[in-house]
């Protein structure tokens, strides 16, 4: 990619990220599909479209695009994390674990991959391993509400209610009104 192409890609990414923040998924999807019809079909555009599709709930199509990118960039940690997360959301936790573990072999200090791995392990009933992921993620990114929430959920699954309560309360301190933390707290 030359300098002008890199600049266009950066501008497009910024625009898409802003559109997603504003929940303008349809507009972002349409723009990215149009860009993919251009002669230079970029892995970056496919990755971005997969992300937009996942955020708008089109998980099957998101998986398709993310899998295409994985064939081009099999060691891209962001891609592997995103793909693992979408697979988990689709209920394919075993597949998610494979991609997330691969991401962590490349970048062991990725808190996002650790959090998503923990959530996937929870789906598989492996709360003890999820607790380990949560603790590692918190060492890397202290006071992270998502890591705390995942850890609280795993501790709750293990029956460690006092510790789970403390974590849920920390999430609520950091993100008041966090719906899932409120729900989790009411169940411990």
JSON list of N, CA and C in Angstrom, two decimals, residues 39-108:
[
{"chain": "A", "resi": 39, "resn": "UNK", "atom": "N", "xyz": [-10.97, -2.03, -6.85]},
{"chain": "A", "resi": 39, "resn": "UNK", "atom": "CA", "xyz": [-10.00, -3.03, -7.31]},
{"chain": "A", "resi": 39, "resn": "UNK", "atom": "C", "xyz": [-9.09, -3.58, -6.21]},
{"chain": "A", "resi": 40, "resn": "UNK", "atom": "N", "xyz": [-8.64, -2.76, -5.30]},
{"chain": "A", "resi": 40, "resn": "UNK", "atom": "CA", "xyz": [-7.73, -3.24, -4.24]},
{"chain": "A", "resi": 40, "resn": "UNK", "atom": "C", "xyz": [-8.55, -3.63, -3.02]},
{"chain": "A", "resi": 41, "resn": "UNK", "atom": "N", "xyz": [-8.87, -4.92, -2.92]},
{"chain": "A", "resi": 41, "resn": "UNK", "atom": "CA", "xyz": [-9.65, -5.41, -1.79]},
{"chain": "A", "resi": 41, "resn": "UNK", "atom": "C", "xyz": [-8.71, -5.71, -0.64]},
{"chain": "A", "resi": 42, "resn": "UNK", "atom": "N", "xyz": [-8.79, -4.93, 0.39]},
{"chain": "A", "resi": 42, "resn": "UNK", "atom": "CA", "xyz": [-7.85, -4.97, 1.49]},
{"chain": "A", "resi": 42, "resn": "UNK", "atom": "C", "xyz": [-8.31, -5.89, 2.62]},
{"chain": "A", "resi": 43, "resn": "UNK", "atom": "N", "xyz": [-7.35, -6.59, 3.22]},
{"chain": "A", "resi": 43, "resn": "UNK", "atom": "CA", "xyz": [-7.62, -7.38, 4.41]},
{"chain": "A", "resi": 43, "resn": "UNK", "atom": "C", "xyz": [-8.11, -6.47, 5.54]},
{"chain": "A", "resi": 44, "resn": "UNK", "atom": "N", "xyz": [-7.55, -5.26, 5.61]},
{"chain": "A", "resi": 44, "resn": "UNK", "atom": "CA", "xyz": [-7.98, -4.31, 6.64]},
{"chain": "A", "resi": 44, "resn": "UNK", "atom": "C", "xyz": [-9.46, -3.98, 6.51]},
{"chain": "A", "resi": 45, "resn": "UNK", "atom": "N", "xyz": [-9.93, -3.80, 5.26]},
{"chain": "A", "resi": 45, "resn": "UNK", "atom": "CA", "xyz": [-11.35, -3.50, 5.05]},
{"chain": "A", "resi": 45, "resn": "UNK", "atom": "C", "xyz": [-12.21, -4.68, 5.44]},
{"chain": "A", "resi": 46, "resn": "UNK", "atom": "N", "xyz": [-11.78, -5.87, 5.11]},
{"chain": "A", "resi": 46, "resn": "UNK", "atom": "CA", "xyz": [-12.54, -7.08, 5.47]},
{"chain": "A", "resi": 46, "resn": "UNK", "atom": "C", "xyz": [-12.61, -7.22, 6.99]},
{"chain": "A", "resi": 47, "resn": "UNK", "atom": "N", "xyz": [-11.49, -6.95, 7.66]},
{"chain": "A", "resi": 47, "resn": "UNK", "atom": "CA", "xyz": [-11.46, -7.01, 9.12]},
{"chain": "A", "resi": 47, "resn": "UNK", "atom": "C", "xyz": [-12.43, -5.98, 9.71]},
{"chain": "A", "resi": 48, "resn": "UNK", "atom": "N", "xyz": [-12.38, -4.77, 9.18]},
{"chain": "A", "resi": 48, "resn": "UNK", "atom": "CA", "xyz": [-13.26, -3.71, 9.67]},
{"chain": "A", "resi": 48, "resn": "UNK", "atom": "C", "xyz": [-14.73, -4.05, 9.41]},
{"chain": "A", "resi": 49, "resn": "UNK", "atom": "N", "xyz": [-15.03, -4.57, 8.23]},
{"chain": "A", "resi": 49, "resn": "UNK", "atom": "CA", "xyz": [-16.41, -4.96, 7.93]},
{"chain": "A", "resi": 49, "resn": "UNK", "atom": "C", "xyz": [-16.85, -6.09, 8.85]},
{"chain": "A", "resi": 50, "resn": "UNK", "atom": "N", "xyz": [-16.00, -7.05, 9.11]},
{"chain": "A", "resi": 50, "resn": "UNK", "atom": "CA", "xyz": [-16.34, -8.11, 10.04]},
{"chain": "A", "resi": 50, "resn": "UNK", "atom": "C", "xyz": [-16.66, -7.57, 11.42]},
{"chain": "A", "resi": 51, "resn": "UNK", "atom": "N", "xyz": [-15.91, -6.57, 11.84]},
{"chain": "A", "resi": 51, "resn": "UNK", "atom": "CA", "xyz": [-16.15, -5.94, 13.14]},
{"chain": "A", "resi": 51, "resn": "UNK", "atom": "C", "xyz": [-17.49, -5.21, 13.18]},
{"chain": "A", "resi": 52, "resn": "UNK", "atom": "N", "xyz": [-17.78, -4.48, 12.10]},
{"chain": "A", "resi": 52, "resn": "UNK", "atom": "CA", "xyz": [-19.06, -3.77, 12.00]},
{"chain": "A", "resi": 52, "resn": "UNK", "atom": "C", "xyz": [-20.22, -4.77, 12.00]},
{"chain": "A", "resi": 53, "resn": "UNK", "atom": "N", "xyz": [-20.09, -5.82, 11.22]},
{"chain": "A", "resi": 53, "resn": "UNK", "atom": "CA", "xyz": [-21.16, -6.83, 11.15]},
{"chain": "A", "resi": 53, "resn": "UNK", "atom": "C", "xyz": [-21.39, -7.47, 12.51]},
{"chain": "A", "resi": 54, "resn": "UNK", "atom": "N", "xyz": [-20.32, -7.76, 13.24]},
{"chain": "A", "resi": 54, "resn": "UNK", "atom": "CA", "xyz": [-20.46, -8.35, 14.58]},
{"chain": "A", "resi": 54, "resn": "UNK", "atom": "C", "xyz": [-21.17, -7.38, 15.51]},
{"chain": "A", "resi": 55, "resn": "UNK", "atom": "N", "xyz": [-20.77, -6.11, 15.47]},
{"chain": "A", "resi": 55, "resn": "UNK", "atom": "CA", "xyz": [-21.38, -5.10, 16.35]},
{"chain": "A", "resi": 55, "resn": "UNK", "atom": "C", "xyz": [-22.86, -4.90, 16.04]},
{"chain": "A", "resi": 56, "resn": "UNK", "atom": "N", "xyz": [-23.25, -5.16, 14.79]},
{"chain": "A", "resi": 56, "resn": "UNK", "atom": "CA", "xyz": [-24.65, -4.99, 14.43]},
{"chain": "A", "resi": 56, "resn": "UNK", "atom": "C", "xyz": [-25.43, -6.30, 14.53]},
{"chain": "A", "resi": 57, "resn": "UNK", "atom": "N", "xyz": [-24.80, -7.34, 15.08]},
{"chain": "A", "resi": 57, "resn": "UNK", "atom": "CA", "xyz": [-25.50, -8.59, 15.33]},
{"chain": "A", "resi": 57, "resn": "UNK", "atom": "C", "xyz": [-25.51, -9.58, 14.18]},
{"chain": "A", "resi": 58, "resn": "UNK", "atom": "N", "xyz": [-24.81, -9.30, 13.11]},
{"chain": "A", "resi": 58, "resn": "UNK", "atom": "CA", "xyz": [-24.76, -10.21, 11.95]},
{"chain": "A", "resi": 58, "resn": "UNK", "atom": "C", "xyz": [-23.56, -11.13, 12.12]},
{"chain": "A", "resi": 59, "resn": "UNK", "atom": "N", "xyz": [-23.68, -12.04, 13.08]},
{"chain": "A", "resi": 59, "resn": "UNK", "atom": "CA", "xyz": [-22.53, -12.83, 13.50]},
{"chain": "A", "resi": 59, "resn": "UNK", "atom": "C", "xyz": [-22.04, -13.81, 12.44]},
{"chain": "A", "resi": 60, "resn": "UNK", "atom": "N", "xyz": [-22.95, -14.48, 11.74]},
{"chain": "A", "resi": 60, "resn": "UNK", "atom": "CA", "xyz": [-22.51, -15.44, 10.73]},
{"chain": "A", "resi": 60, "resn": "UNK", "atom": "C", "xyz": [-21.70, -14.77, 9.64]},
{"chain": "A", "resi": 61, "resn": "UNK", "atom": "N", "xyz": [-22.18, -13.64, 9.16]},
{"chain": "A", "resi": 61, "resn": "UNK", "atom": "CA", "xyz": [-21.47, -12.91, 8.12]},
{"chain": "A", "resi": 61, "resn": "UNK", "atom": "C", "xyz": [-20.15, -12.34, 8.65]},
{"chain": "A", "resi": 62, "resn": "UNK", "atom": "N", "xyz": [-20.16, -11.89, 9.90]},
{"chain": "A", "resi": 62, "resn": "UNK", "atom": "CA", "xyz": [-18.93, -11.38, 10.51]},
{"chain": "A", "resi": 62, "resn": "UNK", "atom": "C", "xyz": [-17.88, -12.49, 10.56]},
{"chain": "A", "resi": 63, "resn": "UNK", "atom": "N", "xyz": [-18.29, -13.68, 10.97]},
{"chain": "A", "resi": 63, "resn": "UNK", "atom": "CA", "xyz": [-17.36, -14.81, 11.03]},
{"chain": "A", "resi": 63, "resn": "UNK", "atom": "C", "xyz": [-16.78, -15.08, 9.65]},
{"chain": "A", "resi": 64, "resn": "UNK", "atom": "N", "xyz": [-17.62, -15.02, 8.64]},
{"chain": "A", "resi": 64, "resn": "UNK", "atom": "CA", "xyz": [-17.16, -15.27, 7.27]},
{"chain": "A", "resi": 64, "resn": "UNK", "atom": "C", "xyz": [-16.03, -14.31, 6.89]},
{"chain": "A", "resi": 65, "resn": "UNK", "atom": "N", "xyz": [-16.24, -13.02, 7.11]},
{"chain": "A", "resi": 65, "resn": "UNK", "atom": "CA", "xyz": [-15.22, -12.02, 6.76]},
{"chain": "A", "resi": 65, "resn": "UNK", "atom": "C", "xyz": [-13.97, -12.18, 7.61]},
{"chain": "A", "resi": 66, "resn": "UNK", "atom": "N", "xyz": [-14.14, -12.41, 8.89]},
{"chain": "A", "resi": 66, "resn": "UNK", "atom": "CA", "xyz": [-12.99, -12.54, 9.78]},
{"chain": "A", "resi": 66, "resn": "UNK", "atom": "C", "xyz": [-12.18, -13.80, 9.44]},
{"chain": "A", "resi": 67, "resn": "UNK", "atom": "N", "xyz": [-12.87, -14.88, 9.06]},
{"chain": "A", "resi": 67, "resn": "UNK", "atom": "CA", "xyz": [-12.17, -16.09, 8.64]},
{"chain": "A", "resi": 67, "resn": "UNK", "atom": "C", "xyz": [-11.36, -15.85, 7.37]},
{"chain": "A", "resi": 68, "resn": "UNK", "atom": "N", "xyz": [-11.91, -15.04, 6.44]},
{"chain": "A", "resi": 68, "resn": "UNK", "atom": "CA", "xyz": [-11.18, -14.70, 5.22]},
{"chain": "A", "resi": 68, "resn": "UNK", "atom": "C", "xyz": [-9.88, -13.96, 5.57]},
{"chain": "A", "resi": 69, "resn": "UNK", "atom": "N", "xyz": [-9.97, -13.05, 6.49]},
{"chain": "A", "resi": 69, "resn": "UNK", "atom": "CA", "xyz": [-8.79, -12.29, 6.89]},
{"chain": "A", "resi": 69, "resn": "UNK", "atom": "C", "xyz": [-7.79, -13.20, 7.61]},
{"chain": "A", "resi": 70, "resn": "UNK", "atom": "N", "xyz": [-8.29, -14.15, 8.40]},
{"chain": "A", "resi": 70, "resn": "UNK", "atom": "CA", "xyz": [-7.40, -15.07, 9.12]},
{"chain": "A", "resi": 70, "resn": "UNK", "atom": "C", "xyz": [-6.53, -15.86, 8.15]},
{"chain": "A", "resi": 71, "resn": "UNK", "atom": "N", "xyz": [-7.07, -16.17, 6.97]},
{"chain": "A", "resi": 71, "resn": "UNK", "atom": "CA", "xyz": [-6.28, -16.90, 5.97]},
{"chain": "A", "resi": 71, "resn": "UNK", "atom": "C", "xyz": [-5.12, -16.03, 5.46]},
{"chain": "A", "resi": 72, "resn": "UNK", "atom": "N", "xyz": [-5.33, -14.72, 5.44]},
{"chain": "A", "resi": 72, "resn": "UNK", "atom": "CA", "xyz": [-4.30, -13.79, 4.97]},
{"chain": "A", "resi": 72, "resn": "UNK", "atom": "C", "xyz": [-3.33, -13.43, 6.09]},
{"chain": "A", "resi": 73, "resn": "UNK", "atom": "N", "xyz": [-3.88, -13.24, 7.28]},
{"chain": "A", "resi": 73, "resn": "UNK", "atom": "CA", "xyz": [-3.07, -12.79, 8.43]},
{"chain": "A", "resi": 73, "resn": "UNK", "atom": "C", "xyz": [-3.32, -13.70, 9.63]},
{"chain": "A", "resi": 74, "resn": "UNK", "atom": "N", "xyz": [-2.80, -14.93, 9.59]},
{"chain": "A", "resi": 74, "resn": "UNK", "atom": "CA", "xyz": [-3.13, -15.91, 10.63]},
{"chain": "A", "resi": 74, "resn": "UNK", "atom": "C", "xyz": [-2.58, -15.60, 12.02]},
{"chain": "A", "resi": 75, "resn": "UNK", "atom": "N", "xyz": [-1.67, -14.64, 12.11]},
{"chain": "A", "resi": 75, "resn": "UNK", "atom": "CA", "xyz": [-1.06, -14.32, 13.41]},
{"chain": "A", "resi": 75, "resn": "UNK", "atom": "C", "xyz": [-1.38, -12.91, 13.89]},
{"chain": "A", "resi": 76, "resn": "UNK", "atom": "N", "xyz": [-2.44, -12.33, 13.37]},
{"chain": "A", "resi": 76, "resn": "UNK", "atom": "CA", "xyz": [-2.87, -11.00, 13.78]},
{"chain": "A", "resi": 76, "resn": "UNK", "atom": "C", "xyz": [-3.67, -11.14, 15.08]},
{"chain": "A", "resi": 77, "resn": "UNK", "atom": "N", "xyz": [-3.11, -10.65, 16.17]},
{"chain": "A", "resi": 77, "resn": "UNK", "atom": "CA", "xyz": [-3.71, -10.83, 17.50]},
{"chain": "A", "resi": 77, "resn": "UNK", "atom": "C", "xyz": [-5.09, -10.16, 17.58]},
{"chain": "A", "resi": 78, "resn": "UNK", "atom": "N", "xyz": [-5.22, -8.96, 17.03]},
{"chain": "A", "resi": 78, "resn": "UNK", "atom": "CA", "xyz": [-6.52, -8.27, 17.07]},
{"chain": "A", "resi": 78, "resn": "UNK", "atom": "C", "xyz": [-7.58, -9.07, 16.33]},
{"chain": "A", "resi": 79, "resn": "UNK", "atom": "N", "xyz": [-7.20, -9.61, 15.19]},
{"chain": "A", "resi": 79, "resn": "UNK", "atom": "CA", "xyz": [-8.12, -10.42, 14.41]},
{"chain": "A", "resi": 79, "resn": "UNK", "atom": "C", "xyz": [-8.51, -11.68, 15.18]},
{"chain": "A", "resi": 80, "resn": "UNK", "atom": "N", "xyz": [-7.52, -12.39, 15.72]},
{"chain": "A", "resi": 80, "resn": "UNK", "atom": "CA", "xyz": [-7.81, -13.61, 16.46]},
{"chain": "A", "resi": 80, "resn": "UNK", "atom": "C", "xyz": [-8.70, -13.34, 17.67]},
{"chain": "A", "resi": 81, "resn": "UNK", "atom": "N", "xyz": [-8.46, -12.23, 18.34]},
{"chain": "A", "resi": 81, "resn": "UNK", "atom": "CA", "xyz": [-9.29, -11.85, 19.48]},
{"chain": "A", "resi": 81, "resn": "UNK", "atom": "C", "xyz": [-10.72, -11.55, 19.03]},
{"chain": "A", "resi": 82, "resn": "UNK", "atom": "N", "xyz": [-10.86, -10.77, 17.96]},
{"chain": "A", "resi": 82, "resn": "UNK", "atom": "CA", "xyz": [-12.19, -10.44, 17.45]},
{"chain": "A", "resi": 82, "resn": "UNK", "atom": "C", "xyz": [-12.92, -11.70, 17.00]},
{"chain": "A", "resi": 83, "resn": "UNK", "atom": "N", "xyz": [-12.23, -12.54, 16.24]},
{"chain": "A", "resi": 83, "resn": "UNK", "atom": "CA", "xyz": [-12.85, -13.77, 15.75]},
{"chain": "A", "resi": 83, "resn": "UNK", "atom": "C", "xyz": [-13.26, -14.65, 16.92]},
{"chain": "A", "resi": 84, "resn": "UNK", "atom": "N", "xyz": [-12.39, -14.80, 17.90]},
{"chain": "A", "resi": 84, "resn": "UNK", "atom": "CA", "xyz": [-12.74, -15.58, 19.08]},
{"chain": "A", "resi": 84, "resn": "UNK", "atom": "C", "xyz": [-13.95, -15.04, 19.80]},
{"chain": "A", "resi": 85, "resn": "UNK", "atom": "N", "xyz": [-14.01, -13.73, 19.93]},
{"chain": "A", "resi": 85, "resn": "UNK", "atom": "CA", "xyz": [-15.15, -13.11, 20.60]},
{"chain": "A", "resi": 85, "resn": "UNK", "atom": "C", "xyz": [-16.45, -13.35, 19.83]},
{"chain": "A", "resi": 86, "resn": "UNK", "atom": "N", "xyz": [-16.40, -13.20, 18.51]},
{"chain": "A", "resi": 86, "resn": "UNK", "atom": "CA", "xyz": [-17.62, -13.40, 17.70]},
{"chain": "A", "resi": 86, "resn": "UNK", "atom": "C", "xyz": [-18.04, -14.87, 17.75]},
{"chain": "A", "resi": 87, "resn": "UNK", "atom": "N", "xyz": [-17.08, -15.78, 17.69]},
{"chain": "A", "resi": 87, "resn": "UNK", "atom": "CA", "xyz": [-17.41, -17.20, 17.79]},
{"chain": "A", "resi": 87, "resn": "UNK", "atom": "C", "xyz": [-18.08, -17.51, 19.13]},
{"chain": "A", "resi": 88, "resn": "UNK", "atom": "N", "xyz": [-17.56, -16.89, 20.20]},
{"chain": "A", "resi": 88, "resn": "UNK", "atom": "CA", "xyz": [-18.17, -17.08, 21.53]},
{"chain": "A", "resi": 88, "resn": "UNK", "atom": "C", "xyz": [-19.61, -16.57, 21.53]},
{"chain": "A", "resi": 89, "resn": "UNK", "atom": "N", "xyz": [-19.81, -15.38, 20.96]},
{"chain": "A", "resi": 89, "resn": "UNK", "atom": "CA", "xyz": [-21.16, -14.81, 20.92]},
{"chain": "A", "resi": 89, "resn": "UNK", "atom": "C", "xyz": [-22.11, -15.69, 20.11]},
{"chain": "A", "resi": 90, "resn": "UNK", "atom": "N", "xyz": [-21.56, -16.38, 19.13]},
{"chain": "A", "resi": 90, "resn": "UNK", "atom": "CA", "xyz": [-22.35, -17.28, 18.30]},
{"chain": "A", "resi": 90, "resn": "UNK", "atom": "C", "xyz": [-22.60, -18.62, 19.00]},
{"chain": "A", "resi": 91, "resn": "UNK", "atom": "N", "xyz": [-21.98, -18.82, 20.16]},
{"chain": "A", "resi": 91, "resn": "UNK", "atom": "CA", "xyz": [-22.16, -20.06, 20.90]},
{"chain": "A", "resi": 91, "resn": "UNK", "atom": "C", "xyz": [-21.13, -21.12, 20.56]},
{"chain": "A", "resi": 92, "resn": "UNK", "atom": "N", "xyz": [-20.12, -20.75, 19.84]},
{"chain": "A", "resi": 92, "resn": "UNK", "atom": "CA", "xyz": [-19.07, -21.68, 19.43]},
{"chain": "A", "resi": 92, "resn": "UNK", "atom": "C", "xyz": [-17.83, -21.49, 20.33]},
{"chain": "A", "resi": 93, "resn": "UNK", "atom": "N", "xyz": [-18.02, -21.77, 21.61]},
{"chain": "A", "resi": 93, "resn": "UNK", "atom": "CA", "xyz": [-16.99, -21.48, 22.61]},
{"chain": "A", "resi": 93, "resn": "UNK", "atom": "C", "xyz": [-15.72, -22.30, 22.39]},
{"chain": "A", "resi": 94, "resn": "UNK", "atom": "N", "xyz": [-15.83, -23.56, 21.99]},
{"chain": "A", "resi": 94, "resn": "UNK", "atom": "CA", "xyz": [-14.63, -24.38, 21.75]},
{"chain": "A", "resi": 94, "resn": "UNK", "atom": "C", "xyz": [-13.78, -23.76, 20.66]},
{"chain": "A", "resi": 95, "resn": "UNK", "atom": "N", "xyz": [-14.43, -23.33, 19.55]},
{"chain": "A", "resi": 95, "resn": "UNK", "atom": "CA", "xyz": [-13.70, -22.68, 18.46]},
{"chain": "A", "resi": 95, "resn": "UNK", "atom": "C", "xyz": [-13.08, -21.37, 18.94]},
{"chain": "A", "resi": 96, "resn": "UNK", "atom": "N", "xyz": [-13.83, -20.64, 19.74]},
{"chain": "A", "resi": 96, "resn": "UNK", "atom": "CA", "xyz": [-13.32, -19.37, 20.28]},
{"chain": "A", "resi": 96, "resn": "UNK", "atom": "C", "xyz": [-12.04, -19.61, 21.08]},
{"chain": "A", "resi": 97, "resn": "UNK", "atom": "N", "xyz": [-12.06, -20.62, 21.93]},
{"chain": "A", "resi": 97, "resn": "UNK", "atom": "CA", "xyz": [-10.90, -20.92, 22.77]},
{"chain": "A", "resi": 97, "resn": "UNK", "atom": "C", "xyz": [-9.66, -21.18, 21.91]},
{"chain": "A", "resi": 98, "resn": "UNK", "atom": "N", "xyz": [-9.83, -21.90, 20.82]},
{"chain": "A", "resi": 98, "resn": "UNK", "atom": "CA", "xyz": [-8.70, -22.20, 19.93]},
{"chain": "A", "resi": 98, "resn": "UNK", "atom": "C", "xyz": [-8.07, -20.91, 19.42]},
{"chain": "A", "resi": 99, "resn": "UNK", "atom": "N", "xyz": [-8.88, -19.99, 18.91]},
{"chain": "A", "resi": 99, "resn": "UNK", "atom": "CA", "xyz": [-8.36, -18.74, 18.35]},
{"chain": "A", "resi": 99, "resn": "UNK", "atom": "C", "xyz": [-7.77, -17.84, 19.43]},
{"chain": "A", "resi": 100, "resn": "UNK", "atom": "N", "xyz": [-8.42, -17.80, 20.58]},
{"chain": "A", "resi": 100, "resn": "UNK", "atom": "CA", "xyz": [-7.93, -16.93, 21.66]},
{"chain": "A", "resi": 100, "resn": "UNK", "atom": "C", "xyz": [-6.63, -17.46, 22.26]},
{"chain": "A", "resi": 101, "resn": "UNK", "atom": "N", "xyz": [-6.52, -18.76, 22.39]},
{"chain": "A", "resi": 101, "resn": "UNK", "atom": "CA", "xyz": [-5.25, -19.33, 22.87]},
{"chain": "A", "resi": 101, "resn": "UNK", "atom": "C", "xyz": [-4.13, -19.06, 21.86]},
{"chain": "A", "resi": 102, "resn": "UNK", "atom": "N", "xyz": [-4.46, -19.14, 20.58]},
{"chain": "A", "resi": 102, "resn": "UNK", "atom": "CA", "xyz": [-3.46, -18.83, 19.55]},
{"chain": "A", "resi": 102, "resn": "UNK", "atom": "C", "xyz": [-3.01, -17.37, 19.68]},
{"chain": "A", "resi": 103, "resn": "UNK", "atom": "N", "xyz": [-3.98, -16.46, 19.88]},
{"chain": "A", "resi": 103, "resn": "UNK", "atom": "CA", "xyz": [-3.64, -15.04, 20.06]},
{"chain": "A", "resi": 103, "resn": "UNK", "atom": "C", "xyz": [-2.70, -14.87, 21.24]},
{"chain": "A", "resi": 104, "resn": "UNK", "atom": "N", "xyz": [-2.95, -15.61, 22.31]},
{"chain": "A", "resi": 104, "resn": "UNK", "atom": "CA", "xyz": [-2.13, -15.47, 23.51]},
{"chain": "A", "resi": 104, "resn": "UNK", "atom": "C", "xyz": [-0.75, -16.12, 23.38]},
{"chain": "A", "resi": 105, "resn": "UNK", "atom": "N", "xyz": [-0.60, -17.07, 22.46]},
{"chain": "A", "resi": 105, "resn": "UNK", "atom": "CA", "xyz": [0.75, -17.59, 22.21]},
{"chain": "A", "resi": 105, "resn": "UNK", "atom": "C", "xyz": [1.59, -16.54, 21.50]},
{"chain": "A", "resi": 106, "resn": "UNK", "atom": "N", "xyz": [0.94, -15.69, 20.72]},
{"chain": "A", "resi": 106, "resn": "UNK", "atom": "CA", "xyz": [1.63, -14.62, 20.00]},
{"chain": "A", "resi": 106, "resn": "UNK", "atom": "C", "xyz": [1.88, -13.43, 20.90]},
{"chain": "A", "resi": 107, "resn": "UNK", "atom": "N", "xyz": [0.85, -13.07, 21.67]},
{"chain": "A", "resi": 107, "resn": "UNK", "atom": "CA", "xyz": [0.94, -11.90, 22.55]},
{"chain": "A", "resi": 107, "resn": "UNK", "atom": "C", "xyz": [0.35, -12.27, 23.92]},
{"chain": "A", "resi": 108, "resn": "UNK", "atom": "N", "xyz": [1.16, -12.87, 24.79]},
{"chain": "A", "resi": 108, "resn": "UNK", "atom": "CA", "xyz": [0.67, -13.33, 26.09]},
{"chain": "A", "resi": 108, "resn": "UNK", "atom": "C", "xyz": [0.15, -12.22, 27.00]}
]
